Every structure is written in C-alpha cells, then in structure tokens.
Coordinates of C-alpha atoms in Angstrom, one line a residue:
C1 CA 29.8 12.2 1.8
F2 CA 27.5 12.7 -1.2
A3 CA 30.2 11.4 -3.5
V4 CA 29.9 8.1 -1.7
D5 CA 26.1 8.0 -2.2
E6 CA 26.5 8.8 -5.8
T7 CA 28.8 5.8 -6.3
A8 CA 26.3 3.6 -4.6
I9 CA 23.5 4.9 -6.8
T10 CA 25.3 4.4 -10.1
S11 CA 27.0 1.1 -9.2
D12 CA 25.8 -2.2 -10.6
E13 CA 26.0 -3.6 -7.1
P14 CA 22.6 -4.0 -5.3
F15 CA 21.8 -1.5 -2.6
Y16 CA 22.8 -2.8 0.8
M17 CA 21.6 -0.4 3.5
H18 CA 19.3 -0.1 6.5
G19 CA 15.9 0.3 4.8
V20 CA 14.5 3.1 6.8
T21 CA 17.7 5.2 6.4
F22 CA 17.6 4.5 2.7
C23 CA 14.0 5.6 2.4
E24 CA 14.8 8.8 4.2
M25 CA 17.9 9.6 2.2
L26 CA 16.3 8.8 -1.2
K27 CA 14.8 12.3 -1.2
L28 CA 18.2 14.1 -0.8
P29 CA 19.4 14.2 -4.5
L30 CA 15.9 15.4 -5.4
L31 CA 15.9 18.2 -2.9
L32 CA 19.4 19.2 -4.1
Y33 CA 17.9 19.4 -7.6
A34 CA 14.9 21.5 -6.3
Y35 CA 17.2 24.0 -4.6
T36 CA 20.1 24.2 -7.2
G37 CA 18.3 23.3 -10.5
K38 CA 21.2 21.0 -11.4
T39 CA 19.7 18.2 -13.5
R40 CA 22.6 15.9 -12.3
Y41 CA 20.8 15.6 -9.0
L42 CA 17.5 14.9 -10.6
D43 CA 19.2 12.1 -12.7
L44 CA 20.7 10.6 -9.6
A45 CA 17.3 10.6 -7.7
M46 CA 15.6 8.9 -10.6
T47 CA 18.4 6.4 -11.0
A48 CA 18.2 5.6 -7.3
V49 CA 14.4 5.1 -7.2
R50 CA 14.3 3.1 -10.3
K51 CA 17.0 0.8 -9.0
L52 CA 15.1 0.4 -5.7
E53 CA 12.0 -0.5 -7.7
R54 CA 13.9 -3.2 -9.7
E55 CA 15.7 -4.7 -6.8
S56 CA 13.4 -4.6 -3.8
M57 CA 9.8 -3.6 -4.6
L58 CA 6.9 -5.7 -3.4
P59 CA 3.3 -5.7 -4.9
D60 CA 1.9 -3.7 -1.9
G61 CA 4.0 -0.8 -2.9
V62 CA 6.9 -0.8 -0.4
P63 CA 10.4 -2.2 -0.7
T64 CA 11.5 -5.1 1.5
S65 CA 13.5 -4.2 4.6
A66 CA 14.2 -6.6 7.4
E67 CA 16.2 -4.6 8.6
F68 CA 18.3 -4.0 5.5
L69 CA 17.0 -3.8 1.9
Y70 CA 16.7 -7.5 0.9
G71 CA 15.6 -8.2 -2.7
N72 CA 12.0 -8.7 -3.8
R73 CA 11.3 -12.2 -2.4
V74 CA 7.7 -12.5 -1.2
E75 CA 8.7 -14.1 2.1
V76 CA 10.8 -11.0 3.2
S77 CA 8.9 -8.4 5.2
H78 CA 9.1 -4.6 5.3
E79 CA 9.3 -2.5 8.4
T80 CA 6.4 -0.2 9.2
C81 CA 8.8 2.7 9.4
D82 CA 9.7 2.1 5.8
I83 CA 6.1 2.5 4.8
V84 CA 6.0 5.9 6.5
D85 CA 9.4 7.2 5.3
Y86 CA 9.1 5.9 1.8
T87 CA 5.7 7.6 1.2
W88 CA 7.1 10.8 2.8
T89 CA 9.9 10.7 0.4
L90 CA 7.6 10.0 -2.6
G91 CA 5.7 13.1 -1.5
H92 CA 8.8 15.2 -2.3
F93 CA 9.1 13.4 -5.7
L94 CA 5.5 14.4 -6.5
Q95 CA 6.0 18.1 -5.4
V96 CA 9.3 18.5 -7.2
T97 CA 8.5 16.6 -10.5
G98 CA 4.8 17.2 -10.7
Q99 CA 4.5 13.7 -12.2
A100 CA 1.3 11.7 -11.5
E101 CA 3.1 8.3 -11.0
W102 CA 4.4 9.4 -7.6
A103 CA 0.8 10.0 -6.4
D104 CA -0.1 6.5 -7.7
K105 CA 2.7 5.0 -5.7
I106 CA 1.9 6.9 -2.5
E107 CA -1.8 5.6 -2.7
R108 CA -0.6 2.1 -3.3
A109 CA 1.8 2.0 -0.4
I110 CA -0.7 3.7 2.1
Y111 CA -3.9 1.9 1.0
N112 CA -2.2 -1.5 1.1
A113 CA 1.1 -1.9 3.0
G114 CA 0.4 0.9 5.5
L115 CA -3.1 0.0 6.5
G116 CA -2.3 -3.7 6.3
A117 CA 0.4 -3.4 9.0
I118 CA -2.1 -2.3 11.7
T119 CA -5.2 -3.7 13.4
K120 CA -8.3 -2.0 12.1
D121 CA -8.9 0.0 15.3
F122 CA -5.4 1.4 14.9
R123 CA -4.3 0.3 18.3
S124 CA -1.8 -2.4 17.5
L125 CA 0.8 -2.7 14.7
Q126 CA 3.4 -5.0 13.3
Y127 CA 7.1 -4.0 13.3
F128 CA 7.5 -6.3 10.3
S129 CA 4.6 -7.1 8.0
S130 CA 4.5 -9.4 4.9
L131 CA 2.4 -10.1 1.8
N132 CA 1.9 -13.6 3.0
Q133 CA 1.5 -14.2 6.7
F134 CA -0.2 -17.2 7.9
L135 CA 0.0 -16.5 11.6
A136 CA 1.1 -13.5 13.8
T137 CA 2.3 -14.4 17.3
G138 CA 5.0 -13.5 19.8
T139 CA 7.3 -16.1 18.3
S140 CA 6.3 -16.1 14.6
N141 CA 8.8 -13.7 13.0
H142 CA 10.1 -15.6 10.0
N143 CA 12.7 -13.0 9.0
L144 CA 16.4 -13.7 9.6
Y145 CA 16.6 -10.5 11.7
K146 CA 15.2 -11.1 15.2
H147 CA 14.1 -14.6 14.0
G148 CA 11.4 -16.2 16.2
S149 CA 10.7 -13.0 18.1
T150 CA 7.7 -10.7 18.7
W151 CA 8.4 -8.4 15.7
M152 CA 5.7 -9.7 13.4
A153 CA 3.0 -9.8 16.1
Y154 CA 0.3 -7.0 16.2
R155 CA 1.3 -5.1 19.4
P156 CA 1.1 -1.5 20.6
T157 CA 4.5 -1.8 22.1
H158 CA 7.6 -3.4 20.4
E159 CA 11.2 -4.2 21.4
T160 CA 12.2 -1.1 19.4
E161 CA 9.6 1.7 19.5
C162 CA 10.4 3.5 16.2
C163 CA 7.4 2.1 14.4
S164 CA 5.0 2.7 17.2
G165 CA 5.8 6.4 17.0
N166 CA 6.4 6.7 13.3
V167 CA 3.0 5.1 12.3
N168 CA 1.3 8.2 13.6
R169 CA 2.9 10.3 10.8
M170 CA 1.6 8.0 8.1
L171 CA -1.9 9.3 7.5
P172 CA -1.2 12.9 8.3
N173 CA 1.6 12.8 5.6
F174 CA -0.9 11.4 3.2
V175 CA -3.8 13.8 4.1
G176 CA -1.4 16.7 3.8
R177 CA -0.7 15.9 0.2
M178 CA -4.2 15.0 -1.0
W179 CA -4.8 18.6 -2.0
M180 CA -2.0 20.8 -3.5
T181 CA -1.5 23.9 -5.6
D182 CA 0.1 24.2 -9.0
T183 CA 2.7 26.8 -9.8
E184 CA -0.1 29.3 -10.7
G185 CA -2.1 28.8 -7.5
G186 CA -4.6 26.4 -8.9
A187 CA -6.1 23.6 -7.0
V188 CA -4.8 20.1 -7.6
A189 CA -6.5 16.9 -6.4
A190 CA -3.3 14.9 -6.0
L191 CA -4.5 11.9 -3.9
Y192 CA -8.0 10.6 -3.8
G193 CA -10.3 9.8 -0.9
P194 CA -13.1 11.5 1.1
S195 CA -11.7 15.0 1.8
S196 CA -12.1 18.7 1.4
A197 CA -9.8 21.7 1.1
V198 CA -10.2 25.5 1.2
F199 CA -8.3 27.7 -1.3
S200 CA -7.9 31.5 -0.9
V201 CA -8.4 33.5 -4.1
P202 CA -8.8 37.4 -4.4
E203 CA -12.6 37.2 -4.5
G204 CA -12.9 35.0 -1.5
D205 CA -12.4 31.4 -0.3
V206 CA -13.2 28.5 -2.5
E207 CA -13.9 25.1 -0.9
I208 CA -13.8 21.8 -2.8
E209 CA -15.3 18.7 -1.2
C210 CA -14.5 15.3 -2.5
E211 CA -17.2 12.8 -2.0
T212 CA -16.2 9.2 -2.8
D213 CA -15.8 5.6 -1.7
Y214 CA -12.3 5.6 -3.4
P215 CA -10.2 3.5 -3.3
A216 CA -12.9 0.9 -3.1
D217 CA -14.8 2.6 -6.0
G218 CA -13.7 4.8 -8.8
K219 CA -16.5 7.3 -8.8
I220 CA -15.3 10.6 -7.4
V221 CA -17.6 13.7 -7.1
F222 CA -16.2 17.1 -6.4
H223 CA -18.6 19.8 -4.9
V224 CA -17.5 23.4 -5.2
K225 CA -18.5 25.9 -2.6
G226 CA -17.4 29.5 -2.0
T227 CA -17.9 32.6 0.1
N228 CA -18.6 34.6 -3.0
A229 CA -20.5 33.6 -6.2
T230 CA -17.7 35.1 -8.3
S231 CA -15.0 33.1 -6.6
S232 CA -13.4 30.6 -9.0
I233 CA -10.2 28.6 -9.2
P234 CA -8.5 26.3 -11.8
L235 CA -8.8 22.6 -10.9
T236 CA -6.5 19.9 -11.9
L237 CA -7.3 16.2 -11.5
R238 CA -5.1 13.1 -11.6
I239 CA -5.8 10.2 -14.0
P240 CA -4.0 7.2 -12.4
T241 CA -1.6 5.1 -14.4
W242 CA -3.6 2.0 -13.9
C243 CA -6.9 3.6 -15.3
E244 CA -8.1 3.0 -18.9
G245 CA -11.4 4.6 -20.0
A246 CA -11.7 7.4 -17.5
T247 CA -14.7 9.8 -17.9
L248 CA -15.2 13.4 -16.8
E249 CA -18.4 15.5 -16.4
V250 CA -19.0 19.1 -15.2
N251 CA -22.5 19.9 -14.2
G252 CA -23.8 16.8 -16.0
K253 CA -22.1 17.5 -19.2
A254 CA -19.2 15.4 -20.6
V255 CA -15.9 17.3 -20.9
N256 CA -14.0 16.9 -24.2
L257 CA -10.5 16.4 -22.7
A258 CA -7.8 13.8 -23.2
L259 CA -7.8 11.7 -20.0
T260 CA -4.5 10.0 -20.4
P261 CA -3.4 7.5 -17.8
G262 CA -0.6 8.7 -15.6
T263 CA -1.1 12.4 -16.1
F264 CA -2.6 15.4 -14.4
V265 CA -5.4 17.1 -16.3
R266 CA -6.5 20.7 -15.8
L267 CA -10.2 21.4 -16.5
P268 CA -10.7 23.9 -19.4
Q269 CA -12.5 26.4 -17.2
P270 CA -12.0 27.4 -13.5
V271 CA -14.6 25.9 -11.2
K272 CA -16.9 28.1 -9.1
Q273 CA -19.6 27.9 -6.4
G274 CA -22.3 25.3 -7.2
D275 CA -20.2 23.3 -9.7
E276 CA -20.2 19.6 -9.6
I277 CA -17.4 17.6 -11.2
V278 CA -17.7 13.8 -11.6
L279 CA -14.6 11.8 -12.4
D280 CA -15.1 8.1 -13.0
L281 CA -12.1 5.8 -12.9
P282 CA -13.1 2.3 -14.0
M283 CA -11.6 -0.5 -12.0
K284 CA -11.3 -4.2 -12.9
L285 CA -9.6 -7.1 -11.0
Q286 CA -6.4 -7.9 -12.8
K287 CA -4.1 -10.9 -12.4
Q288 CA -0.4 -10.0 -12.3
T289 CA 2.6 -12.2 -12.3
L290 CA 5.6 -11.8 -10.0
E291 CA 8.3 -13.4 -12.2
G292 CA 9.6 -16.7 -10.8
Q293 CA 7.4 -16.6 -7.7
G294 CA 3.7 -16.5 -8.2
V295 CA 0.6 -14.5 -9.0
Y296 CA -1.3 -11.7 -7.3
F297 CA -4.5 -9.7 -7.9
E298 CA -5.1 -5.9 -7.9
R299 CA -7.9 -3.6 -8.7
G300 CA -7.2 0.0 -9.2
P301 CA -5.0 1.2 -6.4
L302 CA -5.9 -1.8 -4.2
L303 CA -4.1 -5.1 -3.8
Y304 CA -6.4 -8.1 -3.0
A305 CA -5.7 -11.1 -0.7
Y306 CA -7.3 -14.1 0.7
A307 CA -8.2 -13.4 4.3
I308 CA -7.3 -16.5 6.2
P309 CA -9.8 -17.5 8.8
Q310 CA -8.3 -16.6 12.1
Q311 CA -8.7 -16.4 15.9
M312 CA -7.4 -13.4 17.8
T313 CA -6.4 -14.0 21.4
E314 CA -5.0 -11.3 23.7
D315 CA -1.4 -12.1 24.3
L316 CA -0.4 -11.7 28.0
E317 CA 2.9 -13.5 27.9
E318 CA 6.0 -11.6 29.0
Y319 CA 8.7 -12.0 26.4
E320 CA 12.3 -11.6 27.3
C321 CA 13.1 -9.3 24.4
M322 CA 10.4 -6.8 25.7
H323 CA 12.4 -6.3 29.0
G324 CA 9.2 -6.0 31.0
K325 CA 7.6 -3.4 28.7
K326 CA 3.8 -3.6 28.6
P327 CA 1.0 -1.5 27.2
E328 CA 0.0 1.0 29.9
N329 CA -3.6 1.5 28.4
P330 CA -5.7 -1.6 28.6
D331 CA -7.6 -0.7 25.4
F332 CA -4.3 -1.2 23.5
K333 CA -3.8 -5.0 23.4
C334 CA -1.0 -7.4 22.2
W335 CA -2.5 -10.1 20.0
S336 CA -1.7 -13.7 19.1
I337 CA -3.4 -14.5 15.8
M338 CA -3.7 -18.1 14.6
P339 CA -5.3 -19.6 11.5
T340 CA -8.5 -21.5 11.9
G341 CA -8.8 -22.5 8.3
A342 CA -6.7 -23.6 5.2
W343 CA -4.3 -21.4 3.4
N344 CA -2.3 -23.8 1.4
Y345 CA -3.8 -22.8 -2.0
A346 CA -2.4 -22.3 -5.5
Y347 CA -4.1 -20.4 -8.2
A348 CA -5.7 -22.6 -10.9
D349 CA -6.8 -20.5 -13.9
D350 CA -10.2 -21.7 -15.1
G351 CA -10.2 -19.4 -18.1
K352 CA -13.2 -17.4 -16.9
E353 CA -13.5 -13.6 -16.5
F354 CA -13.5 -12.3 -13.0
E355 CA -17.0 -11.3 -12.0
E356 CA -17.8 -8.0 -10.4
P357 CA -19.0 -8.7 -6.8
A358 CA -22.5 -7.7 -5.5
A359 CA -22.2 -4.8 -3.1
E360 CA -23.2 -5.6 0.4
E361 CA -23.9 -2.9 3.1
V362 CA -22.0 -3.6 6.4
E363 CA -22.3 -1.8 9.6
A364 CA -18.8 -0.7 10.3
T365 CA -16.7 2.3 11.4
Y366 CA -13.5 1.4 9.6
F367 CA -13.4 1.9 5.9
F368 CA -11.8 -1.3 4.8
E369 CA -14.0 -3.3 7.2
K370 CA -17.0 -1.7 5.5
H371 CA -15.7 -2.9 2.1
S372 CA -14.4 -6.2 3.2
T373 CA -17.5 -8.0 1.9
S374 CA -16.9 -6.7 -1.7
T375 CA -15.2 -10.0 -2.6
Y376 CA -14.0 -11.5 -5.8
V377 CA -13.9 -15.2 -6.1
I378 CA -10.9 -17.0 -7.7
P379 CA -10.3 -20.7 -8.5
V380 CA -7.6 -22.5 -6.5
K381 CA -6.4 -26.0 -5.8
S382 CA -5.0 -27.4 -2.5
I383 CA -1.3 -28.0 -2.4
K384 CA 1.2 -29.5 0.0
W385 CA 2.5 -26.4 1.8
E386 CA 3.0 -26.3 5.5
L387 CA 4.3 -24.0 8.3
D388 CA 8.0 -24.0 8.8
E389 CA 8.7 -25.6 12.2
D390 CA 5.0 -25.2 13.0
R391 CA 5.6 -21.5 13.8
Y392 CA 6.8 -19.7 10.7
T393 CA 5.0 -18.5 7.5
P394 CA 6.9 -20.6 4.8
A395 CA 8.3 -19.2 1.5
L396 CA 6.4 -19.8 -1.7
P397 CA 6.9 -23.3 -3.1
E398 CA 9.3 -23.5 -6.0
Q399 CA 7.5 -22.9 -9.3
G400 CA 7.3 -26.1 -11.3
H401 CA 7.5 -28.3 -8.2
L402 CA 4.0 -28.0 -6.6
E403 CA 2.5 -31.1 -5.1
L404 CA -1.3 -31.1 -5.5
L405 CA -3.2 -32.6 -2.6
S406 CA -6.4 -32.7 -4.9
D407 CA -7.0 -32.0 -8.5
E408 CA -10.4 -30.5 -7.5
T409 CA -10.9 -26.8 -8.1
T410 CA -12.5 -24.8 -5.3
Y411 CA -13.2 -21.1 -5.1
I412 CA -12.1 -18.7 -2.4
P413 CA -12.9 -15.0 -1.9
L414 CA -10.4 -12.1 -2.2
V415 CA -10.8 -8.9 -0.2
P416 CA -8.8 -5.7 0.0
Y417 CA -5.4 -6.4 1.5
A418 CA -5.8 -3.7 4.1
S419 CA -8.8 -5.5 5.6
T420 CA -6.8 -8.5 6.6
E421 CA -4.3 -9.5 9.3
L422 CA -3.6 -13.1 8.3
R423 CA -3.5 -13.3 4.5
L424 CA -2.4 -15.1 1.3
T425 CA -1.6 -12.4 -1.2
V426 CA 0.9 -14.0 -3.7
F427 CA -0.3 -17.4 -4.8
P428 CA 1.7 -20.2 -6.2
D429 CA 0.7 -20.9 -9.8
A430 CA -0.8 -24.3 -10.2
D431 CA -0.3 -24.1 -14.0
S432 CA 3.5 -23.7 -13.6
Q433 CA 4.0 -27.3 -12.7

C-alpha cells in the first residue's frame, strides 16, 4: 500500500486525490520517519508537501479541493475539512522537524482560510470557501462538484456534515500547539496569539502569559509568573519567515541575539518570575503576484481583502439536496448573502507606498471584527467583470484582456481576510493589459 503512495509522491504526474484524505495521509511518511529514524521517509514527506505547495496552494494557506485536489486557480475553492486536516498534519511537521516554517504555515491557514470560512459568531460555515466570492447563497456554488448547490452558503447544516463536525477541531488543534516544549524540556512559543501556559520544573510551576493583539499587531509581550522565586525555564521564540527587523528585549534591555527570519531562537538565559520579554515583529502591507492570475496583499501572517458591501438574509428555503435537514437551534441560522455594492475592480498601481492605517477602537467581541477597521487603501479601476449566469462568482479575467469601464482611479479599503464573508482577494492587474 505504501509503495503505491511512494510512486504517487515521486511521480511527475500531478496529485489527483480526494483533498481531505490527502491532507490526512500527508503526515504518514513523516510519522514513519519519527518512529523509525529512516531518512527515506522524511525525504518522501518533504517531497510530497513541496509538490502539493507547487501544484495546489492558494494565498490563504490551504490547497484547493473541490472535492479533489484541483490546481491553484483562484476560482477553485477548498473544503473546510481540508483546512482542519491540513493544519493538523502541519502540526506533526512542526513537532517532528522543529522547523519554524511549519508554524508560519499553520498560522497562515488558520488566521485566513480557517476563520474566513465561518460567520464571525462561529454559528454557520461554508462547506466550500474561496478567495474571491462575490455572493454566498443556496444556489451559488461555482465549483464543478455539486455545481449550483448549497455548498458555498454559510449554514450550520450541510448536505454532508463532515465540515460541520470537523470545524470544531480547528481551534483546539491550533491552541494545543501554541506552546510546546523542546527536547530539553524548555518552553517554546510556537504559535502566536493571546495565550498562557504552565510548565512544571523541579522548583515549582512557571506560567508564561502572552499578551498581544497578534496577528493584527506584531508586538508580543510575555509575562513570566511562578510559584517559586527560584523557578526558571529556558524560553524559545519563533521569528516568522515573513519578518525582517525583529527586535527583542528582556526587562527593558535589548538582547544581542541573531533574530533570523524563519528560525526558533532560544533566549540566552532562562526566564523566571517577574521577567517581561517583548518581541516586536514589524509588519508591512506587501503586494504579491500570483503568476498568470493577479495580485493580492498580505501583512505579516494575514491576507487582506476587499470586503464587498453585502446584505445577509436568513435563508428559510428548503433545498432538495438537504433532504429536509434543518438547524434545530434557532440561534444557528442559514444565510443568503448578496452584494450591495461593486466588486468589479482591478488593481491599478499608482506608484505610492502603502500608508499605515490609523487605529480605530471598535466595540466588538470577535477579534477580527475588532480589527476590521484597520484598513489599508489601494488604487483600483472599474473593469467589465460580471457574475456568471447572474448566480456564480466568475473566474479572474484573462491577463492582458481587461476591459476598463473607466480610466479613473478610485481607492478602496482592504481588511483582514478573516473579517469578511463576501470578498475580493486576488485582483486582476490593470497594468497587465
């Protein structure tokens, strides 16, 4: 059985497999390496994950799957189960290899694709979610699989309930790997976000609390507490691959330590009760190009998108594919979400630097709702780009063949991807005509 998988991994043929199953099986050669020490298995694991990244990865950190792996075209969705199982597998890559890049990839997938596939109250989700989705209704699924069905609507119940159950593992898996230990029992801050962890050492427990607005902000403060003034523990921090110019202070004094992007860095001295460690990870909005398709924008671990003006209406229609299934709890609703404003924009570079947005305090219980007003403004032009059959999100226009509706440049705001339901994330490039 494994010989067949090995052939598929090393073949020049693209992977063609049910996406969720692939994401689950991707960990197998890595686990074989962990238990046997045979580097052949590690080589196969790395070959498989790099091949997946080349063939099927999307900018929000998860491969396409609708339902099979399906290349890296922006119009193809990914299943919510893929998000959960892919990041679960990446957790094993992190544990076995100890390499920081896997933590980076877990954050990217969870903080973007994962939280972008659910409503912000965590009561409805999409079975399929996309980078660009201009409407989300009971008939708007633009993927070939289950075309025209409910599978891209935000609903608590779906025709197949795997995602409705699996989504509940997403954040526990993430939180369970935020704090880890190294081979010597030292504390490792592997994934960043507000958190705390308690570590047992011979002198007594040491608690490390992480205070931060990450991933919206790069300042991360660690407060060390303990049951005994003599309790101490080595502390290792992650310097993300995307970060240049990180700085580190312990108790107000700069630490002379190489903070190389894409590495884990152990502090020179163990931390103890009363210590305060400040890690600053500068973030800037960056434009990236998806070769042959368009451009997108990211800042630190976050993908940014234009939140299309929308109207959410409770969807009470009974769809044949649902076979009479309905949410039993009235607080969990099915939604039909339609655009109430334009989305047909192409990015039009004006040569200016992206300006840092002014922070604005918002009363909100959900993290990305709180930070949804921290917007960046980008220049765009209106183009001819319409819904397919008035009910499907269309593919990106072919580069070099855009039809401008106006040569006037306007400016639209970008917000964190996870704060959106309807969104334009990958923009046609007006300069590619």
